[in-house]
Tab-separated table of C-alpha atoms in Angstrom:
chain	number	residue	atom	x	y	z
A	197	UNK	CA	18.276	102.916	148.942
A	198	UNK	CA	18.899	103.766	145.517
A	199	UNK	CA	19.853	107.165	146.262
A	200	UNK	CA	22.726	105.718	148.642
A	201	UNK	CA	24.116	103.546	146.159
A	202	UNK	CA	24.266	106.610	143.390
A	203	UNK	CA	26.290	108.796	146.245
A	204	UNK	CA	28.497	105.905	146.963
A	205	UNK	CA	29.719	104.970	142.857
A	206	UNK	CA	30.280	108.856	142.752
A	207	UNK	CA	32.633	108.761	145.493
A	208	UNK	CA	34.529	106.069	144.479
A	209	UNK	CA	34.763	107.393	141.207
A	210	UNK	CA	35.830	110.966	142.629
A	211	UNK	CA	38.699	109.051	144.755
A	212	UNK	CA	39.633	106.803	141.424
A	213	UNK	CA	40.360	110.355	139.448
A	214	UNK	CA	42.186	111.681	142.338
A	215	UNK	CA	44.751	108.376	142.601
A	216	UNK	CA	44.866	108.718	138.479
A	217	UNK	CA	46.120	112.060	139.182
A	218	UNK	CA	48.330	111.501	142.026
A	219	UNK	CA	49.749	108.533	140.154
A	220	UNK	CA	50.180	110.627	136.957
A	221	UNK	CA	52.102	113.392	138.978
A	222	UNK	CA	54.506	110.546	140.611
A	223	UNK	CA	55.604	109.058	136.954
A	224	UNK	CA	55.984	112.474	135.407
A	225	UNK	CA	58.363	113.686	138.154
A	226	UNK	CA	60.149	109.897	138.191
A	227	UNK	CA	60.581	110.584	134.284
A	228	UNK	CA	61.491	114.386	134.578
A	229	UNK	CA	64.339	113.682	137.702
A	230	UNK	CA	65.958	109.958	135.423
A	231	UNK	CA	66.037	112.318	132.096
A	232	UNK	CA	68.177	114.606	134.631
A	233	UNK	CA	70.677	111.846	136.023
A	234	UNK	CA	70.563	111.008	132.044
A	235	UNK	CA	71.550	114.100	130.815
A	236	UNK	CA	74.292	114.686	133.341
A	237	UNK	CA	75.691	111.493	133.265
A	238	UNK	CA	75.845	111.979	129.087
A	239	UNK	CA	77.511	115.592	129.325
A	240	UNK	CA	80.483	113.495	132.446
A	241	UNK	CA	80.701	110.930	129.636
A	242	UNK	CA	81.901	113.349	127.084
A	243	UNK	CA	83.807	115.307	129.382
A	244	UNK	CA	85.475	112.081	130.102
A	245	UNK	CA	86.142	111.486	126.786
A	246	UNK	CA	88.261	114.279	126.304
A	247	UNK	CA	90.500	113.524	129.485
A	248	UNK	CA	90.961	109.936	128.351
A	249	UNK	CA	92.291	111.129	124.672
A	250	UNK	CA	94.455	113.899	126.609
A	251	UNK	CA	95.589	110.743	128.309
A	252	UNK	CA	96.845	108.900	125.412
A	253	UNK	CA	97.725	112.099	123.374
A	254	UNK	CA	100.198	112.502	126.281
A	255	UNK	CA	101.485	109.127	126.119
A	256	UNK	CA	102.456	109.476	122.636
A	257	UNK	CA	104.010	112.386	123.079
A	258	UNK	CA	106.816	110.852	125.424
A	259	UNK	CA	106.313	107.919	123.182
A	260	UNK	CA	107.529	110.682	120.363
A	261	UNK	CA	110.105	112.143	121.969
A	262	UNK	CA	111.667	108.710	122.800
A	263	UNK	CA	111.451	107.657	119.145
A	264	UNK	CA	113.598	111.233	118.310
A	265	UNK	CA	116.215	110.049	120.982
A	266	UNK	CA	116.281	106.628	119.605
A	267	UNK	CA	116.894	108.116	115.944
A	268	UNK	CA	119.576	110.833	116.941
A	269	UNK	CA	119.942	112.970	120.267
A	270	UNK	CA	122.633	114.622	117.698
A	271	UNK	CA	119.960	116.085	114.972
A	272	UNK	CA	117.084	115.477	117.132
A	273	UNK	CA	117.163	116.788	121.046
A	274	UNK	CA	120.415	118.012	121.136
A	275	UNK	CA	119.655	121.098	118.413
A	276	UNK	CA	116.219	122.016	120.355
A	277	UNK	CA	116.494	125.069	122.366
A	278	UNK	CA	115.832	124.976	126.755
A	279	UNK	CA	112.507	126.707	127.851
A	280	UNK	CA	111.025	126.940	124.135
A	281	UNK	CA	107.498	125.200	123.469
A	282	UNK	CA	107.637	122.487	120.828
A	283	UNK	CA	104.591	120.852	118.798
A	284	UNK	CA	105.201	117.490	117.598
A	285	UNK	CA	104.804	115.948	114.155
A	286	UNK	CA	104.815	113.439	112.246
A	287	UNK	CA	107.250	114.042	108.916
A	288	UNK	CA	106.036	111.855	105.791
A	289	UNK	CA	108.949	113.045	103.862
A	290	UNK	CA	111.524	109.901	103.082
A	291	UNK	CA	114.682	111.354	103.654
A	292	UNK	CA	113.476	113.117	107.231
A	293	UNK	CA	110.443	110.035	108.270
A	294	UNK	CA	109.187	110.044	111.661
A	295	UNK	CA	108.707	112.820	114.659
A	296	UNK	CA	109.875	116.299	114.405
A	297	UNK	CA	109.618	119.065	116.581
A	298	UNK	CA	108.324	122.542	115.568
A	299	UNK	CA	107.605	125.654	116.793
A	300	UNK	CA	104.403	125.949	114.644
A	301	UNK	CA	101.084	125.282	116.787
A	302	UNK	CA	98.816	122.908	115.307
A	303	UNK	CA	95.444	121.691	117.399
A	304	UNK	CA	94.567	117.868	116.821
A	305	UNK	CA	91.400	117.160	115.933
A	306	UNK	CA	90.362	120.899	116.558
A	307	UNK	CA	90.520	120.523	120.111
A	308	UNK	CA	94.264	119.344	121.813
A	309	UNK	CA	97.172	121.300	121.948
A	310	UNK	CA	100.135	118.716	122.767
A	311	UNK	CA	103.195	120.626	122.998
A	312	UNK	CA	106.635	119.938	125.061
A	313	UNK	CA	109.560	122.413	126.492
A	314	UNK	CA	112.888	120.754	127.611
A	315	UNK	CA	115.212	121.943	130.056
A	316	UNK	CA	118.595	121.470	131.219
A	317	UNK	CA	119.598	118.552	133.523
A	318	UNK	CA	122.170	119.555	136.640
A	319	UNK	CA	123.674	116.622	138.659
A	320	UNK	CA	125.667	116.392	142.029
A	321	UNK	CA	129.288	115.866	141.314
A	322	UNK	CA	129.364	113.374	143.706
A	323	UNK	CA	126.388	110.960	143.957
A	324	UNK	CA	125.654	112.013	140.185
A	325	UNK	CA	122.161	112.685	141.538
A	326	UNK	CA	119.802	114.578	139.174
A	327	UNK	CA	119.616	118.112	141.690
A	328	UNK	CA	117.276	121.265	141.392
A	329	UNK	CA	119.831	123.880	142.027
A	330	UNK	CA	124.041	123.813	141.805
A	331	UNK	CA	125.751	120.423	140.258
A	332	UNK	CA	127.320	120.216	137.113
A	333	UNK	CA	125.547	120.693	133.559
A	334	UNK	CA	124.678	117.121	131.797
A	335	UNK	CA	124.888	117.397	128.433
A	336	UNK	CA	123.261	113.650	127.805
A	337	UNK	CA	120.268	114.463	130.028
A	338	UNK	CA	117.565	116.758	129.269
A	339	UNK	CA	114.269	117.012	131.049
A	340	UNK	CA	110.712	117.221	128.786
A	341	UNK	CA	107.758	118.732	129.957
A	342	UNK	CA	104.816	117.117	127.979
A	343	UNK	CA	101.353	118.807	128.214
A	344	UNK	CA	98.050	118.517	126.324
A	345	UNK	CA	95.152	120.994	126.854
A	346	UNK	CA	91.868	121.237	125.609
A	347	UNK	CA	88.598	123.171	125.828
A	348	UNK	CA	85.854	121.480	127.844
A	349	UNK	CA	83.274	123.653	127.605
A	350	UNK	CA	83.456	125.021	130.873
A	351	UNK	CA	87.818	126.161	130.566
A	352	UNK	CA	90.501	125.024	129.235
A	353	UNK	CA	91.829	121.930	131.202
A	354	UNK	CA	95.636	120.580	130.564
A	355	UNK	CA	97.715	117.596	131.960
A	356	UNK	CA	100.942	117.386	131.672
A	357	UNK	CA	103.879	114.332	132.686
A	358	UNK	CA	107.500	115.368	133.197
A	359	UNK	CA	110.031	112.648	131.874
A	360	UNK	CA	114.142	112.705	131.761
A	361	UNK	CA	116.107	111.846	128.555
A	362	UNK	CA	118.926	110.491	128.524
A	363	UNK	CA	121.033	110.185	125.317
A	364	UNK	CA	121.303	106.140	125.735
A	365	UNK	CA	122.929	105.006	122.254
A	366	UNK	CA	125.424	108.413	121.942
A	367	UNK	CA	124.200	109.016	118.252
């Protein structure tokens, strides 16, 4: 009788090591496989990041260009030369304050490159319909092309918005 109860402590203690270990096994892969889903949902994050800055770095650069209009078409759009890439910024000067356009590249914050090209505006003589091909050349209309791109790790990724404008207060 003794020797029956002995046998039967060791086996439960065998099967209590074994469920320690199975347990163990279960929690470490639980912990390895949410330090995954962690890790990837960190490195979308910052990814993410990046496109929502393009976003807004995009926005103020029709923002920009709207504020040159506004200022002078004359000194500011008119002057700028069809097909050639423009970088924005911002002049501190006093006599010449606000958004200027420049050749010169300059990345902001070390990573965007916002720059803009304009291009000439054709309309239909008739319905005075903005057209691709043909039409007559509008002088007051020009067409902007505003794109950001960045490195994000993996390539370089860009968005861009198109935009029309239109030389409202003939300055």
């Amino acid at each position: 009788k003794i020797f029956s109860t002995m046998n039967k402590d060791i086996k439960n203690r065998g099967v209590s090591i074994v469920e320690v270990l199975i347990a163990s096994a279960i929690i470490m892969t639980s912990v390895v496989a949410i330090m995954g889903v962690y890790s990837g949902l960190t490195s979308m994050a910052i990814r993410n990041t990046a496109k929502v800055q393009a976003g807004m770095l995009l926005d103020e650069g029709a923002e920009a260009l709207r504020f040159m209009r506004d200022v002078s078409w004359a000194s500011n759009i008119n002057p700028l030369v069809n097909g050639t890439t423009y970088t924005l910024y911002w002049d501190y000067s006093v006599a010449n304050y606000g958004w200027k356009a420049t050749t010169t590249r300059d990345l902001i914050d070390d990573q965007f490159d916002r720059t803009f090209v304009l291009s000439a505006v054709n309309r239909d003589a008739t319905s005075y319909d903005i057209v691709n091909t043909g039409g007559t050349l509008d002088t007051g209309t020009r067409k902007a092309t505003v794109t950001v791109s960045w490195y994000d790790g993996v390539a370089t990724t860009s968005k861009s918005i198109i935009m029309y404008l239109y030389n409202t207060y003939n300055r």
